[in-house]
Amino acid sequence: MDLFDVYSLFPVNIVRGKGCKVWDDKGQEYLDLYGGHAVISIGHAHPHYVEAVSRQVATLGFYSNSVVNTLQSEFAEKLGSMCGYPDYHFFMVNSGAEANENALKLASFFNGRTRVLAMDKAFHGRTSLAVEVTDNPKIIAPINANGHTTYVPLNDIDAARKELAKGDVCAVIIEGIQGVGGIRMPQKEYMQQLRSLCTEYGTVLILDEIQCGYGRSGRFFAHQFYDIKPDLITVAKGIANGLPCGGLLISPMFTAVKGQLGTTFGGNHLACAAASAVLDVIKEEKLIDNAACVGTYLLEQLNTFKEIKDVRGRGLMIGMEFEQPIKELRQALLFDKHIFTGVSGTNVIRLLSPLCVSKADADRFLTALSELL
């Protein structure tokens, strides 16, 4: 049996990692400035993480959610304290798409409505509801095209107000910073007005912090730059540094109903141990401060490159837009300079490095980019 050929693969077989570096099966070292789609938050093979996961898998890797799992409660308490939402509830799942899926269902259960407002160029996942609020017709199968979603331009408050005033919108779902859409930034005034409109019209505000959250922006959540509180917050990617894990932070205005939400693997013992270790390292090594510091340095330096049309982002979530397609530049960075980066569309290079990236790592990238340009 062969693999279903759906990925465009670089001919690089990565077999080992440490911090912000990875090595292929030929021994070549690479600087990882993409973290496997923003998944590696505390760095590859961090000793505390390795010890916590190893200890847990040797004790109990899994049991179902039909029994008490104190690791879930301990992790939720630690997360609430660190992220500034100690009064919210927490529901654990396996992925970002599943987190958004459950957020949309919970919003619909809450107010009984079926229409959702999403942003143009949004990306929220590939499962049924999540893909329906993703602005990419190429990945929305006919069975998912149910007409529940209305797309509005990001930062156009009049367009959002017009739809919300109809009184039938279940939820607004928005990324704190758009990732796949090209590192597009919501404006603070827009987010504050959107929050007020959702409250006025009884609409649930969902903040997708799957890629931009967990310290990547220089604060725990990107929406904290806008001084708002969402009703639901979705997290995944960097939450467990590579183990499948996601979650949903739930405002106190929601009441739990037995059996309404559920998952087989979500919140299993191994995932909880991994996620808890990630928080330990983020706190102990002040990685959110590091993301802000190194990210600011990168943004300042990148803005001096005349060859770059636009530089966008916060912290270690950075997009560089070029006038021309960047396929050859990205390949040169990988194969000539041995640096992993990501893309958005055809003209934007994305940086989503582990939060432990150093200024020296940043300088290595800046020198390589300068030489190639």
XYZ file of C-alpha atoms in Angstrom:
373
model
C 0.000 0.000 0.000
C 1.297 3.477 -0.862
C 0.374 6.866 0.586
C -2.490 8.970 -0.765
C -0.550 11.627 -2.672
C -2.083 14.884 -1.392
C 1.037 16.727 -0.157
C 3.625 18.642 -2.186
C 6.769 17.425 -0.462
C 10.296 18.792 -0.339
C 12.814 15.947 -0.759
C 14.056 16.311 2.824
C 13.647 13.583 5.443
C 13.853 15.203 8.892
C 14.841 12.675 11.551
C 16.027 14.698 14.563
C 15.512 18.053 16.238
C 16.909 20.158 19.076
C 15.695 23.628 19.971
C 15.286 25.599 16.733
C 17.415 23.204 14.676
C 16.499 20.006 12.811
C 18.624 17.460 10.948
C 17.858 15.286 7.949
C 18.837 11.655 7.409
C 22.085 12.750 5.745
C 23.192 14.774 8.777
C 22.470 18.209 7.289
C 21.403 20.803 9.880
C 18.554 23.255 9.181
C 17.339 26.335 11.044
C 13.635 25.783 11.685
C 11.780 29.088 11.319
C 8.449 27.409 10.600
C 8.037 24.996 13.505
C 6.008 22.539 11.458
C 3.119 24.978 10.824
C 3.589 26.798 14.184
C 3.287 23.544 16.151
C 6.717 23.537 17.815
C 6.386 26.159 20.520
C 9.125 25.415 23.088
C 11.616 23.903 20.639
C 12.342 20.377 19.502
C 13.182 17.730 22.131
C 13.162 20.081 25.128
C 14.503 18.060 28.130
C 11.623 18.900 30.492
C 9.071 18.037 27.811
C 10.825 14.770 26.913
C 10.998 13.746 30.580
C 7.326 14.584 31.262
C 6.037 12.743 28.174
C 8.307 9.734 28.760
C 7.252 9.448 32.397
C 3.563 9.668 31.522
C 3.602 7.172 28.656
C 5.431 4.714 30.918
C 2.692 5.157 33.540
C -0.606 5.601 31.680
C -0.869 6.928 28.141
C -4.636 6.792 27.755
C -7.935 6.127 29.369
C -11.317 7.404 28.266
C -13.250 10.451 29.442
C -15.619 8.171 31.336
C -13.366 8.423 34.397
C -11.788 11.241 36.398
C -8.564 12.552 34.881
C -6.928 14.948 37.331
C -4.303 15.855 34.718
C -7.024 17.669 32.746
C -8.072 19.753 35.758
C -4.484 20.546 36.691
C -3.666 21.613 33.156
C -6.820 23.747 32.843
C -6.024 25.535 36.105
C -2.442 26.210 35.021
C -3.583 27.440 31.598
C -6.278 29.715 33.041
C -3.789 31.344 35.382
C -1.127 31.894 32.719
C -3.380 33.158 29.925
C -5.512 35.486 32.061
C -8.808 33.562 31.888
C -9.074 31.755 35.246
C -12.888 32.064 35.265
C -13.385 30.352 31.876
C -14.134 26.644 31.424
C -11.975 24.359 29.280
C -12.859 21.524 26.904
C -10.020 19.454 25.421
C -9.961 18.022 21.893
C -7.328 16.772 19.436
C -6.827 19.515 16.839
C -7.559 23.080 15.838
C -10.268 22.122 13.360
C -11.996 20.109 16.083
C -11.721 23.041 18.500
C -13.391 25.364 15.975
C -15.969 22.704 15.131
C -17.007 22.457 18.773
C -16.944 26.234 19.245
C -19.393 26.699 16.371
C -21.666 23.939 17.674
C -21.606 25.371 21.187
C -22.508 28.824 19.857
C -25.420 27.361 17.894
C -26.642 25.407 20.916
C -26.431 28.646 22.913
C -28.620 30.916 20.776
C -30.350 28.496 18.392
C -29.139 30.269 15.266
C -27.462 28.760 12.196
C -25.725 31.573 10.272
C -22.039 32.370 10.855
C -20.029 35.465 9.967
C -16.424 34.788 8.877
C -13.700 36.949 7.357
C -12.451 36.912 3.802
C -9.200 34.882 3.479
C -9.979 33.125 6.783
C -8.714 29.634 7.544
C -10.279 27.643 10.393
C -9.719 23.983 9.488
C -10.796 21.139 7.209
C -13.553 19.355 9.136
C -17.218 19.883 8.293
C -18.116 23.160 10.028
C -14.538 24.436 10.204
C -14.035 24.205 6.452
C -17.399 25.847 5.850
C -16.090 29.019 7.538
C -12.771 28.801 5.662
C -12.557 31.142 2.683
C -11.119 28.682 0.168
C -13.623 27.126 -2.259
C -10.986 24.600 -3.423
C -11.165 22.667 -0.149
C -14.917 22.958 0.538
C -16.512 19.747 -0.719
C -20.099 19.877 -2.029
C -21.297 18.079 1.112
C -19.832 20.917 3.230
C -21.290 23.783 1.196
C -24.431 24.262 3.270
C -24.778 28.020 3.000
C -24.376 28.718 6.709
C -21.525 31.204 6.253
C -21.426 34.827 5.143
C -17.964 36.264 4.467
C -17.197 39.920 5.136
C -13.993 41.911 4.518
C -11.572 42.029 7.438
C -11.598 45.443 9.183
C -14.822 46.565 7.438
C -17.050 47.215 10.458
C -19.937 48.520 8.346
C -20.148 45.213 6.476
C -20.139 43.297 9.769
C -22.746 45.608 11.305
C -25.057 45.178 8.313
C -25.068 41.393 8.719
C -25.260 41.350 12.518
C -28.204 43.764 12.516
C -30.306 41.088 10.772
C -30.392 39.296 14.130
C -29.849 35.775 12.802
C -26.076 35.412 13.156
C -25.112 32.628 15.527
C -21.405 33.481 15.777
C -18.608 35.596 14.402
C -15.377 33.622 14.034
C -12.134 35.507 13.504
C -8.401 34.891 13.851
C -6.398 37.131 16.185
C -3.966 37.386 13.265
C -4.789 35.707 9.963
C -2.114 33.105 9.214
C -2.908 31.233 6.008
C -4.513 34.446 4.720
C -1.105 36.144 4.645
C -0.457 37.476 8.188
C -3.278 39.991 7.954
C -3.882 42.064 11.078
C -7.268 43.065 12.505
C -7.338 46.696 13.620
C -7.864 47.380 17.326
C -10.863 49.670 16.795
C -12.447 47.109 14.480
C -12.091 44.326 17.050
C -13.512 46.474 19.830
C -16.505 47.508 17.730
C -17.033 43.901 16.636
C -17.066 42.825 20.281
C -19.687 45.477 21.086
C -21.862 44.518 18.118
C -21.789 40.837 19.058
C -22.938 41.711 22.563
C -25.663 43.999 21.217
C -27.116 41.396 18.847
C -26.689 38.296 21.007
C -24.016 36.829 18.730
C -21.195 34.672 20.076
C -17.686 35.987 19.381
C -15.182 33.177 18.659
C -11.459 33.994 18.581
C -9.399 31.464 16.659
C -6.000 31.578 18.425
C -4.809 28.271 17.003
C -1.871 29.687 15.060
C -1.461 33.155 16.589
C -1.967 32.162 20.233
C 0.115 30.539 22.931
C 2.646 33.385 23.101
C 3.435 33.607 19.406
C 2.336 37.238 19.082
C 4.292 38.429 22.132
C 1.270 38.103 24.397
C -0.420 34.875 25.400
C -3.257 35.533 22.952
C -3.096 37.899 19.991
C -6.548 39.301 20.803
C -5.149 40.663 24.075
C -3.554 43.460 22.033
C -7.102 44.630 21.278
C -8.336 44.797 24.910
C -11.347 42.554 24.309
C -12.691 39.327 25.790
C -14.166 36.773 23.381
C -16.907 34.348 24.386
C -14.994 31.339 23.045
C -11.264 30.946 22.344
C -9.851 28.034 20.346
C -6.294 26.738 20.772
C -4.166 23.934 19.289
C -0.873 23.748 17.330
C 1.731 24.846 19.926
C -0.347 23.704 22.915
C 1.468 20.335 23.180
C 4.591 20.953 21.069
C 3.796 18.249 18.517
C 1.445 15.817 20.227
C -2.138 16.071 18.899
C -3.976 18.386 21.284
C -6.419 21.261 21.118
C -8.911 22.996 23.307
C -11.726 25.429 23.752
C -11.807 28.184 26.404
C -15.455 28.791 27.264
C -16.929 31.922 28.839
C -18.891 31.553 32.099
C -22.041 32.580 30.183
C -22.215 29.005 28.807
C -23.730 26.178 30.855
C -22.413 22.653 30.382
C -24.947 20.043 29.255
C -24.030 16.405 29.806
C -23.318 14.633 26.525
C -23.609 17.753 24.352
C -19.894 17.727 23.474
C -17.568 14.756 23.503
C -14.351 13.238 22.219
C -12.580 9.891 22.399
C -8.938 10.955 22.462
C -9.253 14.597 23.539
C -7.624 15.385 26.879
C -5.969 11.979 27.206
C -3.310 11.525 29.871
C -0.348 11.739 27.500
C -1.613 14.916 25.800
C -2.242 16.560 29.176
C 1.277 15.743 30.399
C 2.746 17.201 27.211
C 0.605 20.333 27.332
C 1.379 20.930 30.985
C 5.116 20.606 30.313
C 4.804 23.186 27.517
C 3.319 25.723 29.947
C 6.089 25.008 32.442
C 8.765 25.794 29.857
C 6.987 28.882 28.502
C 6.804 30.294 32.028
C 10.239 29.217 33.279
C 12.132 30.367 30.182
C 10.024 33.517 29.625
C 9.347 32.480 26.038
C 6.517 34.959 25.496
C 8.904 37.811 26.330
C 11.441 36.232 23.981
C 8.860 36.041 21.191
C 8.123 39.739 21.625
C 11.808 40.716 21.764
C 13.161 38.637 18.866
C 10.021 39.270 16.841
C 10.374 43.041 17.215
C 14.016 42.794 16.130
C 13.101 40.735 13.060
C 10.305 43.093 12.057
C 12.563 46.134 12.409
C 15.328 44.569 10.330
C 13.014 43.190 7.655
C 11.488 46.632 7.176
C 14.894 47.853 5.956
C 14.814 45.480 2.957
C 13.765 47.514 -0.091
C 13.095 44.297 -2.021
C 10.190 43.389 0.299
C 6.875 45.004 -0.620
C 5.335 44.717 2.863
C 6.247 43.258 6.257
C 3.387 42.331 8.604
C 2.935 40.617 11.925
C 3.534 40.608 15.659
C 6.065 38.688 17.698
C 7.136 35.508 15.925
C 4.261 35.504 13.452
C 5.682 37.393 10.494
C 4.719 37.703 6.838
C 6.917 39.144 4.079
C 5.042 40.056 0.917
C 6.943 40.348 -2.368
C 5.894 41.759 -5.728
C 6.858 38.495 -7.427
C 6.141 34.823 -6.574
C 8.455 33.532 -3.834
C 8.670 29.826 -4.754
C 12.297 30.052 -5.917
C 13.319 32.218 -2.950
C 11.807 29.777 -0.467
C 13.556 26.864 -2.169
C 16.863 28.761 -2.113
C 16.444 29.430 1.603
C 15.856 25.716 2.187
C 18.367 24.105 -0.161
C 21.135 26.754 -0.294
C 20.893 28.279 3.187
C 19.227 25.344 4.986
C 16.450 27.406 6.570
C 12.818 26.271 6.801
C 10.152 28.918 6.154
C 6.482 28.817 5.199
C 4.303 30.514 2.611
C 0.904 32.152 2.215
C -0.417 32.104 -1.310
C 2.210 32.738 -3.994
C 3.830 35.973 -2.801
C 4.161 35.799 1.001
C 6.849 34.058 3.044
C 5.702 33.173 6.576
C 7.903 32.874 9.659
C 6.461 30.849 12.569
C 9.561 29.812 14.466
C 9.657 28.110 17.867
C 9.324 30.659 20.687
C 12.867 29.884 21.839
C 14.461 31.309 18.669
C 17.464 33.524 19.450
C 18.719 36.821 18.049
C 21.646 34.877 16.589
C 19.151 32.638 14.748
C 17.389 35.754 13.489
C 20.683 37.195 12.243
C 21.470 33.945 10.412
C 18.169 34.267 8.570
C 18.594 37.975 7.845
C 22.087 37.419 6.421
C 20.863 34.536 4.249
C 17.908 36.547 2.986
C 20.134 39.535 2.197
C 22.550 37.362 0.218
C 19.736 35.765 -1.797
C 17.980 39.041 -2.543
